[in-house]
Amino acid sequence: MKGISLWVWLGLALALGACVPQAVRPQAPQVELLQFNLVSIDPFSGRGEFDVRLRLTNPNGFTLPLLDSTLTAELGGSQFRLTLPALEIPSGASRDTSTRLVVPIVEGTRALASLVGGQSTRFRLLGELRVQLGPAVVPIGPVTLVDRDVRIQFSFQLPIIRLAEIRLEGLAIRLVLEVENPNPIGFTLEGPLRILVGGRSVAESALNLGLGPNGRNRGELRLSLSGLPGVGGVSVDLGLSARIPGILERSVAQVLQGLLR
């Protein structure tokens, strides 16, 4: 009887063990980088922004309900935070999602300079995903989701500079410039300018004007005369540069024609 009881208890134990649910260990989704696009670089707010579009495929035999997950985005060797939004992916299916990568200019100068210069830059996305399975939040990872080179489409366009006013005020000239920046990248427009009358320089100064991404600004200067204006056409010779230190420097040399009033 003792031997029979032992076998009965062993069978019951095995049967009960089979009824206990096993811990689910979901596999990480397969991730494809669809787009990496420049939104803006603003040196005055101190950050660059990129749109990141991803396609996630669920390799598991059950729906994968991803929660918001904070990941590490490595760009050009520097690390930043990126939030992957919540997304429910059916078994064997794919879903697309978009997120925003914010790169502080101070920490990301080298990476931003590489991208603005048209170079391929390594982009990695890694960390731990969070999945809601029943009442439990189950981590997946740490895993590397993306590891590839990225480039952005950017071609610098010259700012549009208009001579709004040039007026003689005693022994000085009042100069007003209106400037429009057609680029998604902000910069400081700086450098020397000269006013010429009849081809002769009569006043010189320096311009330092900040322009946000796709922004406009107005610069007003009062230039002391270095000689009496003669007779002839008036021109403003601009030897300017568009600059973000360590990231961007482009020549913006222009000559504007106007009437001295």
Tab-separated table of N, CA and C in Angstrom, residues 144-217:
chain	number	residue	atom	x	y	z
A	144	THR	N	19.794	45.387	-28.646
A	144	THR	CA	20.095	46.397	-29.660
A	144	THR	C	19.057	46.261	-30.767
A	145	LEU	N	18.247	47.294	-30.947
A	145	LEU	CA	17.138	47.253	-31.893
A	145	LEU	C	17.546	47.741	-33.280
A	146	VAL	N	18.421	48.753	-33.325
A	146	VAL	CA	18.878	49.333	-34.595
A	146	VAL	C	20.376	49.573	-34.493
A	147	ASP	N	21.086	49.270	-35.581
A	147	ASP	CA	22.511	49.561	-35.657
A	147	ASP	C	22.872	49.749	-37.128
A	148	ARG	N	22.895	51.001	-37.577
A	148	ARG	CA	23.167	51.280	-38.982
A	148	ARG	C	23.598	52.742	-39.156
A	149	ASP	N	24.102	53.068	-40.332
A	149	ASP	CA	24.492	54.439	-40.650
A	149	ASP	C	23.288	55.217	-41.166
A	150	VAL	N	23.243	56.512	-40.819
A	150	VAL	CA	22.171	57.388	-41.292
A	150	VAL	C	22.778	58.637	-41.927
A	151	ARG	N	22.017	59.236	-42.835
A	151	ARG	CA	22.367	60.521	-43.437
A	151	ARG	C	21.096	61.357	-43.511
A	152	ILE	N	21.258	62.676	-43.601
A	152	ILE	CA	20.100	63.546	-43.750
A	152	ILE	C	20.204	64.296	-45.075
A	153	GLN	N	19.047	64.693	-45.585
A	153	GLN	CA	19.000	65.501	-46.794
A	153	GLN	C	18.986	66.975	-46.381
A	154	PHE	N	20.112	67.659	-46.604
A	154	PHE	CA	20.181	69.076	-46.249
A	154	PHE	C	21.088	69.804	-47.232
A	155	SER	N	20.564	70.871	-47.807
A	155	SER	CA	21.337	71.729	-48.695
A	155	SER	C	21.132	73.168	-48.237
A	156	PHE	N	22.198	73.812	-47.819
A	156	PHE	CA	22.100	75.162	-47.268
A	156	PHE	C	21.612	76.144	-48.330
A	157	GLN	N	20.599	76.936	-47.973
A	157	GLN	CA	20.092	77.990	-48.844
A	157	GLN	C	20.465	79.352	-48.259
A	158	LEU	N	20.907	80.244	-49.120
A	158	LEU	CA	21.296	81.569	-48.654
A	158	LEU	C	20.100	82.290	-48.039
A	159	PRO	N	20.320	82.983	-46.924
A	159	PRO	CA	19.230	83.776	-46.365
A	159	PRO	C	18.842	84.899	-47.325
A	160	ILE	N	17.585	85.282	-47.270
A	160	ILE	CA	17.080	86.373	-48.112
A	160	ILE	C	17.233	87.671	-47.325
A	161	ILE	N	18.087	88.580	-47.833
A	161	ILE	CA	18.386	89.836	-47.138
A	161	ILE	C	17.814	90.992	-47.955
A	162	ARG	N	17.006	91.807	-47.314
A	162	ARG	CA	16.407	92.969	-47.978
A	162	ARG	C	16.876	94.248	-47.290
A	163	LEU	N	17.148	95.236	-48.084
A	163	LEU	CA	17.520	96.544	-47.562
A	163	LEU	C	16.232	97.332	-47.334
A	164	ALA	N	15.786	97.378	-46.085
A	164	ALA	CA	14.513	98.019	-45.769
A	164	ALA	C	14.635	99.536	-45.703
A	165	GLU	N	15.785	100.028	-45.237
A	165	GLU	CA	15.959	101.479	-45.109
A	165	GLU	C	17.437	101.823	-45.043
A	166	ILE	N	17.812	102.903	-45.686
A	166	ILE	CA	19.155	103.469	-45.542
A	166	ILE	C	18.989	104.990	-45.587
A	167	ARG	N	19.279	105.629	-44.450
A	167	ARG	CA	18.933	107.038	-44.297
A	167	ARG	C	20.110	107.803	-43.674
A	168	LEU	N	20.340	108.993	-44.184
A	168	LEU	CA	21.373	109.867	-43.648
A	168	LEU	C	20.807	110.625	-42.451
A	169	GLU	N	21.485	110.502	-41.292
A	169	GLU	CA	21.068	111.190	-40.073
A	169	GLU	C	22.270	111.932	-39.499
A	170	GLY	N	22.424	113.185	-39.890
A	170	GLY	CA	23.567	113.962	-39.454
A	170	GLY	C	24.863	113.403	-40.008
A	171	LEU	N	25.780	113.025	-39.109
A	171	LEU	CA	27.062	112.451	-39.519
A	171	LEU	C	27.062	110.921	-39.408
A	172	ALA	N	25.889	110.349	-39.522
A	172	ALA	CA	25.763	108.886	-39.455
A	172	ALA	C	24.733	108.417	-40.470
A	173	ILE	N	24.765	107.117	-40.731
A	173	ILE	CA	23.804	106.493	-41.631
A	173	ILE	C	23.042	105.426	-40.850
A	174	ARG	N	21.734	105.490	-40.914
A	174	ARG	CA	20.888	104.476	-40.287
A	174	ARG	C	20.552	103.421	-41.335
A	175	LEU	N	20.896	102.171	-40.999
A	175	LEU	CA	20.714	101.053	-41.930
A	175	LEU	C	19.790	100.023	-41.299
A	176	VAL	N	18.755	99.599	-42.032
A	176	VAL	CA	17.825	98.583	-41.544
A	176	VAL	C	17.784	97.446	-42.557
A	177	LEU	N	18.077	96.233	-42.067
A	177	LEU	CA	18.045	95.033	-42.903
A	177	LEU	C	16.961	94.096	-42.398
A	178	GLU	N	16.207	93.507	-43.321
A	178	GLU	CA	15.248	92.459	-42.999
A	178	GLU	C	15.755	91.155	-43.583
A	179	VAL	N	15.837	90.126	-42.734
A	179	VAL	CA	16.472	88.864	-43.145
A	179	VAL	C	15.523	87.706	-42.891
A	180	GLU	N	15.442	86.820	-43.873
A	180	GLU	CA	14.599	85.624	-43.769
A	180	GLU	C	15.473	84.389	-43.966
A	181	ASN	N	15.331	83.416	-43.073
A	181	ASN	CA	16.115	82.180	-43.137
A	181	ASN	C	15.239	81.040	-43.672
A	182	PRO	N	15.522	80.526	-44.881
A	182	PRO	CA	14.700	79.448	-45.433
A	182	PRO	C	15.129	78.050	-44.990
A	183	ASN	N	16.111	77.963	-44.102
A	183	ASN	CA	16.663	76.674	-43.691
A	183	ASN	C	16.028	76.164	-42.393
A	184	PRO	N	15.981	74.823	-42.210
A	184	PRO	CA	15.514	74.268	-40.932
A	184	PRO	C	16.584	74.351	-39.848
A	185	ILE	N	17.686	75.007	-40.168
A	185	ILE	CA	18.798	75.169	-39.235
A	185	ILE	C	18.967	76.659	-38.929
A	186	GLY	N	18.931	77.014	-37.659
A	186	GLY	CA	19.175	78.389	-37.261
A	186	GLY	C	20.665	78.669	-37.196
A	187	PHE	N	21.022	79.946	-37.188
A	187	PHE	CA	22.439	80.321	-37.147
A	187	PHE	C	22.554	81.796	-36.801
A	188	THR	N	23.783	82.226	-36.551
A	188	THR	CA	24.077	83.643	-36.380
A	188	THR	C	24.681	84.156	-37.673
A	189	LEU	N	24.122	85.236	-38.178
A	189	LEU	CA	24.643	85.882	-39.376
A	189	LEU	C	25.568	86.997	-38.906
A	190	GLU	N	26.856	86.846	-39.207
A	190	GLU	CA	27.827	87.790	-38.651
A	190	GLU	C	28.923	88.114	-39.652
A	191	GLY	N	29.535	89.291	-39.458
A	191	GLY	CA	30.632	89.699	-40.322
A	191	GLY	C	30.565	91.186	-40.651
A	192	PRO	N	31.521	91.651	-41.452
A	192	PRO	CA	31.602	93.085	-41.757
A	192	PRO	C	30.633	93.502	-42.864
A	193	LEU	N	30.279	94.775	-42.840
A	193	LEU	CA	29.519	95.361	-43.942
A	193	LEU	C	30.036	96.775	-44.200
A	194	ARG	N	29.951	97.186	-45.454
A	194	ARG	CA	30.405	98.522	-45.862
A	194	ARG	C	29.324	99.194	-46.680
A	195	ILE	N	29.201	100.475	-46.499
A	195	ILE	CA	28.306	101.268	-47.334
A	195	ILE	C	29.156	102.072	-48.305
A	196	LEU	N	28.825	101.944	-49.572
A	196	LEU	CA	29.561	102.639	-50.623
A	196	LEU	C	28.617	103.585	-51.367
A	197	VAL	N	29.111	104.768	-51.626
A	197	VAL	CA	28.379	105.743	-52.425
A	197	VAL	C	29.250	106.117	-53.608
A	198	GLY	N	28.742	105.877	-54.811
A	198	GLY	CA	29.527	106.130	-56.012
A	198	GLY	C	30.785	105.289	-56.067
A	199	GLY	N	30.739	104.097	-55.449
A	199	GLY	CA	31.887	103.197	-55.454
A	199	GLY	C	32.909	103.482	-54.373
A	200	ARG	N	32.683	104.509	-53.525
A	200	ARG	CA	33.628	104.858	-52.462
A	200	ARG	C	33.037	104.522	-51.104
A	201	SER	N	33.826	103.856	-50.252
A	201	SER	CA	33.354	103.468	-48.926
A	201	SER	C	33.201	104.699	-48.044
A	202	VAL	N	32.014	104.827	-47.424
A	202	VAL	CA	31.757	105.985	-46.556
A	202	VAL	C	31.445	105.569	-45.123
A	203	ALA	N	31.183	104.274	-44.893
A	203	ALA	CA	30.867	103.819	-43.528
A	203	ALA	C	31.065	102.309	-43.458
A	204	GLU	N	31.546	101.848	-42.298
A	204	GLU	CA	31.770	100.421	-42.077
A	204	GLU	C	31.304	100.037	-40.676
A	205	SER	N	30.866	98.777	-40.553
A	205	SER	CA	30.459	98.269	-39.246
A	205	SER	C	30.457	96.745	-39.308
A	206	ALA	N	29.936	96.110	-38.249
A	206	ALA	CA	29.829	94.648	-38.200
A	206	ALA	C	28.404	94.288	-37.820
A	207	LEU	N	27.925	93.205	-38.426
A	207	LEU	CA	26.574	92.719	-38.146
A	207	LEU	C	26.654	91.434	-37.335
A	208	ASN	N	25.765	91.298	-36.365
A	208	ASN	CA	25.637	90.062	-35.592
A	208	ASN	C	24.150	89.863	-35.344
A	209	LEU	N	23.540	88.965	-36.131
A	209	LEU	CA	22.090	88.818	-36.121
A	209	LEU	C	21.713	87.347	-36.015
A	210	GLY	N	20.927	86.996	-35.011
A	210	GLY	CA	20.497	85.619	-34.824
A	210	GLY	C	19.253	85.311	-35.636
A	211	LEU	N	19.250	84.133	-36.273
A	211	LEU	CA	18.112	83.683	-37.063
A	211	LEU	C	17.751	82.269	-36.651
A	212	GLY	N	16.525	82.070	-36.184
A	212	GLY	CA	16.064	80.733	-35.829
A	212	GLY	C	15.752	79.916	-37.069
A	213	PRO	N	15.487	78.620	-36.922
A	213	PRO	CA	15.113	77.777	-38.066
A	213	PRO	C	13.882	78.336	-38.769
A	214	ASN	N	13.979	78.550	-40.082
A	214	ASN	CA	12.880	79.106	-40.877
A	214	ASN	C	12.348	80.408	-40.274
A	215	GLY	N	13.260	81.172	-39.657
A	215	GLY	CA	12.851	82.384	-38.950
A	215	GLY	C	13.176	83.662	-39.699
A	216	ARG	N	12.706	84.762	-39.146
A	216	ARG	CA	12.958	86.090	-39.676
A	216	ARG	C	13.467	86.982	-38.560
A	217	ASN	N	14.235	88.000	-38.961
A	217	ASN	CA	14.713	88.964	-37.977
A	217	ASN	C	15.005	90.280	-38.697
